Short mmCIF file of C-alpha atoms and ligand atoms in Angstrom, two decimals:
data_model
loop_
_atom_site.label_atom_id
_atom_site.label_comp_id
_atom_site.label_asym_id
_atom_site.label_seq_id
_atom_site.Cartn_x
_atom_site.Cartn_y
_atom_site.Cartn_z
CA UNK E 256 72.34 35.54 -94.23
CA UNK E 257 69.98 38.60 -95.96
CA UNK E 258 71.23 41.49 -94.11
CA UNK E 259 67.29 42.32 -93.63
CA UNK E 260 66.82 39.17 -91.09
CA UNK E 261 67.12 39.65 -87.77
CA UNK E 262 70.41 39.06 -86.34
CA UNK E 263 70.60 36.83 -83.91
CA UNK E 264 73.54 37.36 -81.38
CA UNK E 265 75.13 36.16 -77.87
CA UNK E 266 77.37 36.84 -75.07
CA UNK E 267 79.34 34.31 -73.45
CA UNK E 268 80.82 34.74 -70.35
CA UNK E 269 82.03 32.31 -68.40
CA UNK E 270 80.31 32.38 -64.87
CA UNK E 271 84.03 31.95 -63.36
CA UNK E 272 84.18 35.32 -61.66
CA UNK E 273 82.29 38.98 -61.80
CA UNK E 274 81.71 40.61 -65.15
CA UNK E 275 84.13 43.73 -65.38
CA UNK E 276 83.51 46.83 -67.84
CA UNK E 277 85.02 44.85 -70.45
CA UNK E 278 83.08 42.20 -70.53
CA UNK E 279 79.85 44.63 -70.75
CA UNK E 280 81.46 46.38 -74.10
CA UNK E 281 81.32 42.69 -75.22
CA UNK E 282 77.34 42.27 -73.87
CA UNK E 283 76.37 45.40 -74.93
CA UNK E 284 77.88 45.52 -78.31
CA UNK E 285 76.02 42.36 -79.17
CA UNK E 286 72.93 43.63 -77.06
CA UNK E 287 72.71 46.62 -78.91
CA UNK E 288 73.18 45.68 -82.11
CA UNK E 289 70.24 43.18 -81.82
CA UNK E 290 67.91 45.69 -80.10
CA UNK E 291 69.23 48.29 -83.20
CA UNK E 292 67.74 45.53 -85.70
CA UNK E 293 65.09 43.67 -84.03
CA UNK E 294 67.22 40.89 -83.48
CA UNK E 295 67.70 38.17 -80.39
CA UNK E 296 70.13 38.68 -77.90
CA UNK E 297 70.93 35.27 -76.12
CA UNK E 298 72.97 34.56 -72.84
CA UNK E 299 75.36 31.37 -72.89
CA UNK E 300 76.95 30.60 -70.19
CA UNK E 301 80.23 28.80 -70.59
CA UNK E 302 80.22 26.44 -68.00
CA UNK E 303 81.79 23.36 -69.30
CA UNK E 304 84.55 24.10 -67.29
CA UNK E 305 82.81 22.62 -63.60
CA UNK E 306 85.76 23.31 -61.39
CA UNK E 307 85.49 26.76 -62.10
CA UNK E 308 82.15 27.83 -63.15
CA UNK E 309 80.00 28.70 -59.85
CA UNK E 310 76.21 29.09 -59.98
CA UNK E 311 76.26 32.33 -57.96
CA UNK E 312 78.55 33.75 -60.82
CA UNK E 313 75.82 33.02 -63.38
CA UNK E 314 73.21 34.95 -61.16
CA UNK E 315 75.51 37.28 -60.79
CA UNK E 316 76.05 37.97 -64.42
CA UNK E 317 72.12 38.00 -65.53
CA UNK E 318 72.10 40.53 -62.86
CA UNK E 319 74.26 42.32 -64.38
CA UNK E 320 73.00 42.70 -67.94
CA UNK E 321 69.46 43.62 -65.87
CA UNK E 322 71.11 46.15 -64.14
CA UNK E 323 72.62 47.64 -67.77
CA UNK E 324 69.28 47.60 -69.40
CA UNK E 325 70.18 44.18 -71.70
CA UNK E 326 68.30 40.96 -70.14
CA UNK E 327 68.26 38.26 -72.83
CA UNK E 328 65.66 37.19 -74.79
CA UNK E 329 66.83 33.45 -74.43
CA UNK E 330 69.86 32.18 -71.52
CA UNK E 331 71.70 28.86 -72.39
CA UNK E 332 73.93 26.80 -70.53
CA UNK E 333 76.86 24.51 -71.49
CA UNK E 334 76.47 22.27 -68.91
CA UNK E 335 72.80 21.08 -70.47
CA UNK E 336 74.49 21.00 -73.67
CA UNK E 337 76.83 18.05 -73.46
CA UNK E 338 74.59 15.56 -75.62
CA UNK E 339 75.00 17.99 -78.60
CA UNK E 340 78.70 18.29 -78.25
CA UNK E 341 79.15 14.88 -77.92
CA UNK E 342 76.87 14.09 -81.30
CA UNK E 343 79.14 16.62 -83.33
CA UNK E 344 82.53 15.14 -81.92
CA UNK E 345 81.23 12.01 -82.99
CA UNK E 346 80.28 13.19 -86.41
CA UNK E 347 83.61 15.21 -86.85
CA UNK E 348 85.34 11.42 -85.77
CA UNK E 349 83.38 9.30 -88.37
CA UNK E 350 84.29 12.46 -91.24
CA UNK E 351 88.14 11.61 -90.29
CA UNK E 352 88.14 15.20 -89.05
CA UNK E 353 88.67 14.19 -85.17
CA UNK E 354 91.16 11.99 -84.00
CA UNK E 355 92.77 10.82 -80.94
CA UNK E 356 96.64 11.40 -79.55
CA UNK E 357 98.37 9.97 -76.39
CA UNK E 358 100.77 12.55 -76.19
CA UNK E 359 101.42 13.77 -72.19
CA UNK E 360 101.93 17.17 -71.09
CA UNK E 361 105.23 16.38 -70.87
CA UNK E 362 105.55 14.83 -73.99
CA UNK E 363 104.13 17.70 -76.03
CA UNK E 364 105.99 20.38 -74.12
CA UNK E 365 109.56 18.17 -75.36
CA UNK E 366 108.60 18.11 -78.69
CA UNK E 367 107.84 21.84 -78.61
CA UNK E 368 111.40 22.77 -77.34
CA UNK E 369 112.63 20.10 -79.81
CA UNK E 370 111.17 22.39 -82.58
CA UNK E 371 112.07 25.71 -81.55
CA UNK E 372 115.87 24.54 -80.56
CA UNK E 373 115.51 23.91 -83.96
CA UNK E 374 113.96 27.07 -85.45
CA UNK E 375 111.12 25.30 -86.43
CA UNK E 376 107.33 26.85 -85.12
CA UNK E 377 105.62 24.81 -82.26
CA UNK E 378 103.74 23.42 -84.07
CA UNK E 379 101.72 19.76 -83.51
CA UNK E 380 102.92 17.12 -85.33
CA UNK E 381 100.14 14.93 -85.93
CA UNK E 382 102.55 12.32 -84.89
CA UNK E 383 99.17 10.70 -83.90
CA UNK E 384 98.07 10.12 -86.78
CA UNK E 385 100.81 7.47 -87.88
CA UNK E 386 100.46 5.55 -84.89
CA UNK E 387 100.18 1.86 -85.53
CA UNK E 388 97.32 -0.52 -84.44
CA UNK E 389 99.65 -2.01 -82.03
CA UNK E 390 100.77 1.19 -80.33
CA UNK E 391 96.68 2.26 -79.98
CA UNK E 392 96.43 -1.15 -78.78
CA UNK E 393 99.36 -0.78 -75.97
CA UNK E 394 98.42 2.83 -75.52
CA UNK E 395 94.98 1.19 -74.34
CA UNK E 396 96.55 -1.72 -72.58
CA UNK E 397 98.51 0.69 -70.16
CA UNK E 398 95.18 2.42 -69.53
CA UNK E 399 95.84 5.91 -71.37
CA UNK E 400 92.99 7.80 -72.26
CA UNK E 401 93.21 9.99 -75.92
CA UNK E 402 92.58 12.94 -75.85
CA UNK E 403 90.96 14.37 -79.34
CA UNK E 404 92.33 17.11 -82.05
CA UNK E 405 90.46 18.18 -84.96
CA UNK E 406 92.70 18.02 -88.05
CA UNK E 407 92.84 21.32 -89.75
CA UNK E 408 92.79 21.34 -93.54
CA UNK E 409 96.30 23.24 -93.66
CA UNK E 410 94.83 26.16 -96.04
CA UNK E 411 94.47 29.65 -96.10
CA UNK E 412 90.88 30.48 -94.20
CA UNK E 413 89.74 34.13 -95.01
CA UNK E 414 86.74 36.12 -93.22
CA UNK E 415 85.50 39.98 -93.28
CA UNK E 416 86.19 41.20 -89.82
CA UNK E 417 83.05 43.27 -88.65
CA UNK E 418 86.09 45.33 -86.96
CA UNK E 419 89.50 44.37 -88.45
CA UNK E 420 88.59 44.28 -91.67
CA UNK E 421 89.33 41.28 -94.30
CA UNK E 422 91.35 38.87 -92.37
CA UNK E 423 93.06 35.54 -93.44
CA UNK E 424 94.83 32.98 -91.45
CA UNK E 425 97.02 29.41 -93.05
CA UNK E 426 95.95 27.18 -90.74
CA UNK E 427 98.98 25.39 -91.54
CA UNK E 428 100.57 27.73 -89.07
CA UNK E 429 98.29 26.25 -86.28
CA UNK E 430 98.43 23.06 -84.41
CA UNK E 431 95.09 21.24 -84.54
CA UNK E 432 93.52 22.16 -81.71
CA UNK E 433 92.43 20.02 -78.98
CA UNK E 434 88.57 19.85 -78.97
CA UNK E 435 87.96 16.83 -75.92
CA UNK E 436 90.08 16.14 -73.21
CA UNK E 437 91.27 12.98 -72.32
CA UNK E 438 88.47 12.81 -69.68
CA UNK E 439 86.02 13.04 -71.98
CA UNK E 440 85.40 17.08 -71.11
CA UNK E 441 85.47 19.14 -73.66
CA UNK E 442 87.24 22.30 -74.27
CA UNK E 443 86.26 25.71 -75.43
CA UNK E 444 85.96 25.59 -78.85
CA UNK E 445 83.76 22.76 -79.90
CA UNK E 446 80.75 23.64 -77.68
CA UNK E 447 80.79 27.44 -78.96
CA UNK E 448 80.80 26.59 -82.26
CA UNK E 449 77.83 23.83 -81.98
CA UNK E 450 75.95 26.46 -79.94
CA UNK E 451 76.32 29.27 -82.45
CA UNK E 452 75.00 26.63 -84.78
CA UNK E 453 72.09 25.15 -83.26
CA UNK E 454 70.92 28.55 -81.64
CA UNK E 455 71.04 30.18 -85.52
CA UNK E 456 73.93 32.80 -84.56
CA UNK E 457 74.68 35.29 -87.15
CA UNK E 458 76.70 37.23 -86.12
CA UNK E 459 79.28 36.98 -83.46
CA UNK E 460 81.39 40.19 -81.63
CA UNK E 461 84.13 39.87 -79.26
CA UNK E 462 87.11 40.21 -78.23
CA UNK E 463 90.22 40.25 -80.15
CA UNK E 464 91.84 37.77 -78.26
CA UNK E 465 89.40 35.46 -79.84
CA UNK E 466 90.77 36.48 -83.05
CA UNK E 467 93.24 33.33 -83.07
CA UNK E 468 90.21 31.67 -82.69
CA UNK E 469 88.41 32.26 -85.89
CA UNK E 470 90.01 30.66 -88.61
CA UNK E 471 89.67 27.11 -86.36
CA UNK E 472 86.12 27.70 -86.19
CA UNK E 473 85.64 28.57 -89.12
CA UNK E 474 86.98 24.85 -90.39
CA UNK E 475 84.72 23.07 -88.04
CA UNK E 476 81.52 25.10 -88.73
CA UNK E 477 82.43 23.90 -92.36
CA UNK E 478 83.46 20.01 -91.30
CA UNK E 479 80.09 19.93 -89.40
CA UNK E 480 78.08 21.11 -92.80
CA UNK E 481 77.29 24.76 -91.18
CA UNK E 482 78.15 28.85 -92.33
CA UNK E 483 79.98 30.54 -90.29
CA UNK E 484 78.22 33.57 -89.01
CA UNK E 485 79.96 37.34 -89.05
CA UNK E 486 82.88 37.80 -86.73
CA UNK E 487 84.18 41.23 -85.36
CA UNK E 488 86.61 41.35 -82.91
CA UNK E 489 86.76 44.47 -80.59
CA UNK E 490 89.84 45.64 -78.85
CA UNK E 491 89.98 45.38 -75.52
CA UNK E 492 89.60 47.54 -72.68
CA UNK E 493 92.77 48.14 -70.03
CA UNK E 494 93.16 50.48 -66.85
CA UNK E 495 95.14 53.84 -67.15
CA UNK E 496 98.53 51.87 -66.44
CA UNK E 497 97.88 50.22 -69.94
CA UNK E 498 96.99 46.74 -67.62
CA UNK E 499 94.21 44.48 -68.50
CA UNK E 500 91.18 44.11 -67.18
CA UNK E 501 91.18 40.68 -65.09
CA UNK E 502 87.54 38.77 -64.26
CA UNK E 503 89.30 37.24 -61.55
CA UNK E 504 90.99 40.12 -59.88
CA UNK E 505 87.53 41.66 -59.84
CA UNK E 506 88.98 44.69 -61.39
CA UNK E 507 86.31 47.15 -62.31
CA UNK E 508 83.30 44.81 -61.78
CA UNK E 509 80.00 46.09 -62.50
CA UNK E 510 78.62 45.27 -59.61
CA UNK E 511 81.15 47.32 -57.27
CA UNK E 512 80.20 49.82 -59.89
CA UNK E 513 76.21 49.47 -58.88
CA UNK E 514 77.37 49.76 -55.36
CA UNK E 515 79.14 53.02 -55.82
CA UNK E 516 75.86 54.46 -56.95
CA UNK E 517 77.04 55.40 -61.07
CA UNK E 518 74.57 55.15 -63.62
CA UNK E 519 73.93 52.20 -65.16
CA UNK E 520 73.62 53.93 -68.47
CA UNK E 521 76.65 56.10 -67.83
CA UNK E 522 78.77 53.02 -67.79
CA UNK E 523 77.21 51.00 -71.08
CA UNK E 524 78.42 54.82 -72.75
CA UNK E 525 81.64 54.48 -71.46
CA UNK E 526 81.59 50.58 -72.21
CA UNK E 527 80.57 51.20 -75.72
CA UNK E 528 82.52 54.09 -76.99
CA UNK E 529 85.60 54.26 -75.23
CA UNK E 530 88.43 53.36 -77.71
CA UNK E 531 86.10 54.34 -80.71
CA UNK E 532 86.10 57.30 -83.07
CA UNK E 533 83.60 58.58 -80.83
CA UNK E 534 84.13 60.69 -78.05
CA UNK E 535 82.63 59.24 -74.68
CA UNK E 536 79.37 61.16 -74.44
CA UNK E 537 76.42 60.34 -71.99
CA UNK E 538 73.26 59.49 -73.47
CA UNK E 539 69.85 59.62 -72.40
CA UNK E 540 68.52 55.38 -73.58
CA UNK E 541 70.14 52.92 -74.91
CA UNK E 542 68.70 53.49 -78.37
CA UNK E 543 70.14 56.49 -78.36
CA UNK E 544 73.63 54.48 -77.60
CA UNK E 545 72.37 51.37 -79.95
CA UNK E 546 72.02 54.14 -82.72
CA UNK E 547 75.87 55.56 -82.10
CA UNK E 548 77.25 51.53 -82.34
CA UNK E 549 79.19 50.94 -85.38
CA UNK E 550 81.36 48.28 -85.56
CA UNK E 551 83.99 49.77 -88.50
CA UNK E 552 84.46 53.14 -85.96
CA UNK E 553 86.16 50.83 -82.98
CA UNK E 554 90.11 51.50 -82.74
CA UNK E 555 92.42 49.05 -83.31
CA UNK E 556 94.41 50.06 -80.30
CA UNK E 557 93.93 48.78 -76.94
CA UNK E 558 90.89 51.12 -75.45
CA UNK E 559 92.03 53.37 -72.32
CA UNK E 560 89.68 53.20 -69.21
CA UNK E 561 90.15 55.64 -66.38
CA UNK E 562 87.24 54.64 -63.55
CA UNK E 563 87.91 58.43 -62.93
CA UNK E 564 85.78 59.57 -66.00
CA UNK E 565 82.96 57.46 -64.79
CA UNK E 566 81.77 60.22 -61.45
CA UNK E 567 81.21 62.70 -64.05
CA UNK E 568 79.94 60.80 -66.62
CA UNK E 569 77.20 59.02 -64.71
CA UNK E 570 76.55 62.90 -63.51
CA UNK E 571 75.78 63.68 -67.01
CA UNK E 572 73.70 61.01 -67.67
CA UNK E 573 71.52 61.89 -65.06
CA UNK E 574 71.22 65.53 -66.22
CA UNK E 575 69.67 63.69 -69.39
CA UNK E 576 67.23 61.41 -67.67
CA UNK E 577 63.98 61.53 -69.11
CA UNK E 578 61.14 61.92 -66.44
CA UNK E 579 59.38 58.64 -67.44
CA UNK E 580 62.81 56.74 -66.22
CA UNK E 581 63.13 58.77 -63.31
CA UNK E 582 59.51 58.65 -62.45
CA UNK E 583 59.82 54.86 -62.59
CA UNK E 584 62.72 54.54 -59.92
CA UNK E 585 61.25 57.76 -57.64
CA UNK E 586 58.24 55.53 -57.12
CA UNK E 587 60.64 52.31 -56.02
CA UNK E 588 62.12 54.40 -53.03
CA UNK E 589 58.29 55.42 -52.14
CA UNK E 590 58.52 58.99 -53.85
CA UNK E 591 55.54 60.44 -56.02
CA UNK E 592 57.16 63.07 -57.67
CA UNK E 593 56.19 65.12 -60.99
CA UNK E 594 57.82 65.81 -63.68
CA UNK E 595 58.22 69.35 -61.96
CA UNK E 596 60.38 67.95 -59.65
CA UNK E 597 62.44 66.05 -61.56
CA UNK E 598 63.39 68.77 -63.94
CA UNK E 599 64.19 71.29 -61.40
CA UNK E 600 66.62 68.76 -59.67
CA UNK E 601 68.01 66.44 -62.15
CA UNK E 602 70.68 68.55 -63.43
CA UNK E 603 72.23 69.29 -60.18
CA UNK E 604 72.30 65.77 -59.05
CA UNK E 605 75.68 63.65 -58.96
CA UNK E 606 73.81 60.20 -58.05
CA UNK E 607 70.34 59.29 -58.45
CA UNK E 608 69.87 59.25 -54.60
CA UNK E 609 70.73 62.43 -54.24
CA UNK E 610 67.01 63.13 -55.80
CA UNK E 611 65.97 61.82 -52.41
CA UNK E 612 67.35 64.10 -50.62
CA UNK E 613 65.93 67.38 -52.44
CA UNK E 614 62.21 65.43 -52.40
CA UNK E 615 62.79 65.54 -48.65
CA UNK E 616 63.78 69.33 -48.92
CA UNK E 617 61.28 70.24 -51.16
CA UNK E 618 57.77 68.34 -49.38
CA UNK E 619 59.01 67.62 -45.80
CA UNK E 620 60.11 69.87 -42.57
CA UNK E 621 63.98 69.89 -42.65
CA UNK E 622 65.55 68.19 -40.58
CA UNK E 623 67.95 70.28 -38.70
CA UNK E 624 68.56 74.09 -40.00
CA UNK E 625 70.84 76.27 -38.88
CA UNK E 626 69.52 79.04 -37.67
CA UNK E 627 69.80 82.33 -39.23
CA UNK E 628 73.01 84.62 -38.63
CA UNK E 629 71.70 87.14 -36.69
CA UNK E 630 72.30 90.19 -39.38
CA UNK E 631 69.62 87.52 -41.73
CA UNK E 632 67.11 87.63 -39.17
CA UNK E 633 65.32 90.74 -40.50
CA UNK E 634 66.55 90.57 -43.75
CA UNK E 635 64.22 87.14 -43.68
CA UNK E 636 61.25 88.20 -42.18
CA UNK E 637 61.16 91.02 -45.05
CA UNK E 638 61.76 88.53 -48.11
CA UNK E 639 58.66 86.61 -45.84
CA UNK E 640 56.57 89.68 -45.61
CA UNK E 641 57.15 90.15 -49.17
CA UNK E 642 56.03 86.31 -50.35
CA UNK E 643 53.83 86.93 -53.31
CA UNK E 644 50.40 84.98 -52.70
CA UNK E 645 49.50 81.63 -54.69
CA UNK E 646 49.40 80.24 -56.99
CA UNK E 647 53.22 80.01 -57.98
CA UNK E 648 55.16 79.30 -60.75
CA UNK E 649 58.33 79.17 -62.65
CA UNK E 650 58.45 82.80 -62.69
CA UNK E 651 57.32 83.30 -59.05
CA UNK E 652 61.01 83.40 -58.06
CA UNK E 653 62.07 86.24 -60.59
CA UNK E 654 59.55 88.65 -59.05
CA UNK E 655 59.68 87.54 -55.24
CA UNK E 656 63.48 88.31 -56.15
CA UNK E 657 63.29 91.25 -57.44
CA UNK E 658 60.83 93.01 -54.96
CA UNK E 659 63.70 92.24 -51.94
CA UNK E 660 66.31 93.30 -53.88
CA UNK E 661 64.60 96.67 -53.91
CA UNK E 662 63.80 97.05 -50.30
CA UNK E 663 66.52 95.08 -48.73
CA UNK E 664 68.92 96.72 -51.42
CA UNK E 665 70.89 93.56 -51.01
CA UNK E 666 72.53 91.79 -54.37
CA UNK E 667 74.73 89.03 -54.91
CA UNK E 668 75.80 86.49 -52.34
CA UNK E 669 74.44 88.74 -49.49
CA UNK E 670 71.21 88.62 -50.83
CA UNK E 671 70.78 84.57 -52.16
CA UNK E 672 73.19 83.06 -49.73
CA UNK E 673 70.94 83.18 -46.96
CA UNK E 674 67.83 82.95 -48.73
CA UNK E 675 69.43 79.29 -50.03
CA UNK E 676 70.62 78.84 -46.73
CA UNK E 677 67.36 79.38 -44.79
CA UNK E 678 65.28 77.64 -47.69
CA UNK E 679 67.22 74.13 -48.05
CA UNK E 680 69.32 74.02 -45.52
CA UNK E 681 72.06 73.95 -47.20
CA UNK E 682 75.16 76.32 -49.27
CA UNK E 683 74.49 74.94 -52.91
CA UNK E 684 71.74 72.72 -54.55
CA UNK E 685 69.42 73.39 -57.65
CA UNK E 686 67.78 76.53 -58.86
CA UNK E 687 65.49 77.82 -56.43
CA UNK E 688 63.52 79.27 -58.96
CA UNK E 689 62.86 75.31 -59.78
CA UNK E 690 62.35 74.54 -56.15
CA UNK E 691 60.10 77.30 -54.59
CA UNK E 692 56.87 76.07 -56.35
CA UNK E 693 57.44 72.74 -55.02
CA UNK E 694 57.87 73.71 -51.01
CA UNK E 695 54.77 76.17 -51.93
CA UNK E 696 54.36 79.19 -49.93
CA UNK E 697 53.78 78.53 -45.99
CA UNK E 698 56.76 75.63 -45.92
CA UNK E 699 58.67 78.79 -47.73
CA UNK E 700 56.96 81.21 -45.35
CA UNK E 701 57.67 79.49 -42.10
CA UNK E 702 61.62 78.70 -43.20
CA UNK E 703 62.41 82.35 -43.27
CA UNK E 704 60.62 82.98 -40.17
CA UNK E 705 62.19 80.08 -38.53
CA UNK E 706 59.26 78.81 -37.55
CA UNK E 707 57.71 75.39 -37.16
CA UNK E 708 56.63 73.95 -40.64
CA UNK E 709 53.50 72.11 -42.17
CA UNK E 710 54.17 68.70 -42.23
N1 LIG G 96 83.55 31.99 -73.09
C1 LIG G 96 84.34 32.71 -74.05
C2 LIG G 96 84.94 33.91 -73.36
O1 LIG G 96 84.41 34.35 -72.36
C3 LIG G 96 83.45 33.10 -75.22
C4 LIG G 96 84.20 33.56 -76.41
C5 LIG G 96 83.29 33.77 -77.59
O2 LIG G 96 82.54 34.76 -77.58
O3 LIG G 96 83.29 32.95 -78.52
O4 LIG G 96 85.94 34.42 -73.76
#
């Protein structure tokens, strides 16, 4: 592969339970580094596995990569797949490279203790492959299916980890690995390695528990006449307590996540960088993340994630939040806002909705104010009386201010507290420098008076 063609990359999740922060460093890494270089980003779903794999899980997970900003250019499924696997098992059978055993469960698992009571590795045997005629022929009398292993070529297999580095593996040390079932289903490997073919994958990032993977696939890209694309293998992500991150104890999903209100964006940054040389930072796109992905900066150690950070982190993000993005999502919940708006609220916000809220404050009677201490009452009507007239601007605030600091001879908390107070309805909240513009002067005028306001 030229390094100046487009990659073409994929996640693939099973749809066997929610995708977890985890699995979206996986999706995004390979999202991102396709969007970074024009590439194709392609959702497979591994569903060969029917008693697992659920069809709201898949809908789930494109959900999912919407919700983070990565929908796929092209989505795949095992399940409509089998044909191909079954054509390359059939080649890898005729190329001696696939043959069948008889072995139990039981039967493999005694010759296993066997060899280690013996010191020996667990290895497989291949006591399958001396089997007579006869035996295949009683094996098939009694009705026992084979199952199918692909015989490894027993040499060393060597690949540049995107992420580890060179890497080499004697497949000697391995058993050959089981590719069909004795049902006829097939198993992980086979189908990955057919799809990365036939859908032109060049480059392939995940996790390092695939790493035991490679050198296998590897051989039977090669024994079915293909190149292997890139591999990196990321390290994985684990709670605080140093415990992984489980799909099917729903830890961490993304979609709990959504529901808590953080940031979409907040959590790809988190996603991405945690466990890198980079410190977790919030961004304001994800080309601004795609451009801080590099593969050679990701730690070898497992990556810490505290769902603590994330509050805070989403906050950030939304400090950053362009007005076109916000603009886009004001409009979904009905709200017309300017860029005005946006930029005098967004950096005191600690979830998007809370932009509601101060669009409500700033264009709509309040709900339910307080009403004025008693000692504010005149102190009110003054900073009324002394409203300057329209039009107003950012720097309508300084000089309002200023003029009712002179005749009230207020300062401090005496003199904003109840200004804030009578103005929002409320102790803290963005500048109101930002603000006062936007509620314009009789919504202002009628709040310090206490009086009924313009709709
Ligand atoms: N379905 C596999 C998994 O979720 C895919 C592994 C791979 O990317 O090759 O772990």
């Amino acid at each position: 592969m030229s390094d100046a063609s487009p990659p073409v990359l994929r996640f693939a999740p099973s749809p066997t339970g929610l995708l977890h922060v985890g699995n979206a460093r996986t999706a995004l890494l390979n999202a991102l580094i396709a969007r970074r270089r024009g590439g194709t980003f392609i959702l497979r779903l591994d569903d060969t596995d029917a008693a697992r794999s659920r069809a709201e899980f898949a809908d789930a997970i494109a959900a999912d990569l919407a919700w983070l900003g990565i929908p796929p250019d092209l989505r795949v499924r095992q399940s409509d797949r089998l044909a191909l696997y079954a054509d390359a098992a059939g080649r890898l059978t005729a190329a001696g490279r696939l043959y069948a055993c008889y072995e139990s469960e039981e039967e493999l698992d005694l010759k296993r203790k066997l060899q280690r009571a013996r010191g020996l590795p667990p290895v497989y045997d291949r006591a399958a492959l001396r089997l007579t005629e006869a035996e295949r022929a009683r094996y098939a009398a009694e009705g026992r299916a084979p199952h199918w292993r692909f015989l490894l070529s027993q040499r060393e297999v060597a690949w540049n980890d995107g992420v580890r580095g060179p890497q080499q593996v004697d497949t000697a040390s391995l058993s050959d690995p089981v590719l069909v079932r004795a049902d006829g289903s097939f198993l992980y490997t086979l189908p990955s390695v057919v799809d990365d073919m036939a859908l032109g994958v060049t480059q392939v990032v995940r996790g390092e528990d695939h790493v035991t993977n490679t050198a296998v696939q590897i051989e039977i890209i090669e024994a079915l006449g293909g190149t292997p694309p890139l591999f990196a293998h990321h390290n994985l992500l684990t709670l605080p307590s140093g415990e992984g991150l489980s799909k099917r104890l729903g830890h961490l999903s993304l979609s709990a996540l959504r529901a808590e209100g953080i940031e979409a964006l907040a959590v790809a940054a988190a996603a991405v960088l945690v466990g890198t040389a980079r410190p977790v930072q919030p961004v304001a796109s994800l080309d601004d993340l795609a451009a801080l992905v590099d593969l050679s900066d990701i730690s070898r150690a497992p990556a810490r994630f505290d769902p603590q950070d994330l509050a805070s982190l989403s906050a950030r993000t939304l400090h950053l939040m362009p007005f076109a993005v916000a603009r886009r999502r004001l409009l979904a919940q009905g709200i017309d806002a300017g860029e005005a708006f946006w930029l005098a609220v967004r950096g005191n916000l600690l979830r998007f909705e809370d932009a509601a809220h101060w669009w409500r404050v700033c264009c709509a009677p309040l709900a339910a104010t307080a009403a004025a201490a008693p000692e504010d009452v005149a102190f009110l009507a003054a900073a009324a009386a002394a409203l300057p007239a329209e039009p107003w601007d950012g720097s309508t605030y300084g000089s309002w201010i200023a003029a009712i600091k002179a005749t009230s001879g207020r300062s401090g908390k005496a003199l904003f507290h109840p200004l804030r107070r009578a103005l929002t309805g409320e102790d803290r909240g963005p500048e109101l420098a930002g603000l006062l513009p936007l509620m314009g002067r009789a919504r202002v005028d009628a709040r310090l008076r206490g009086m009924q306001e313009p709709l």
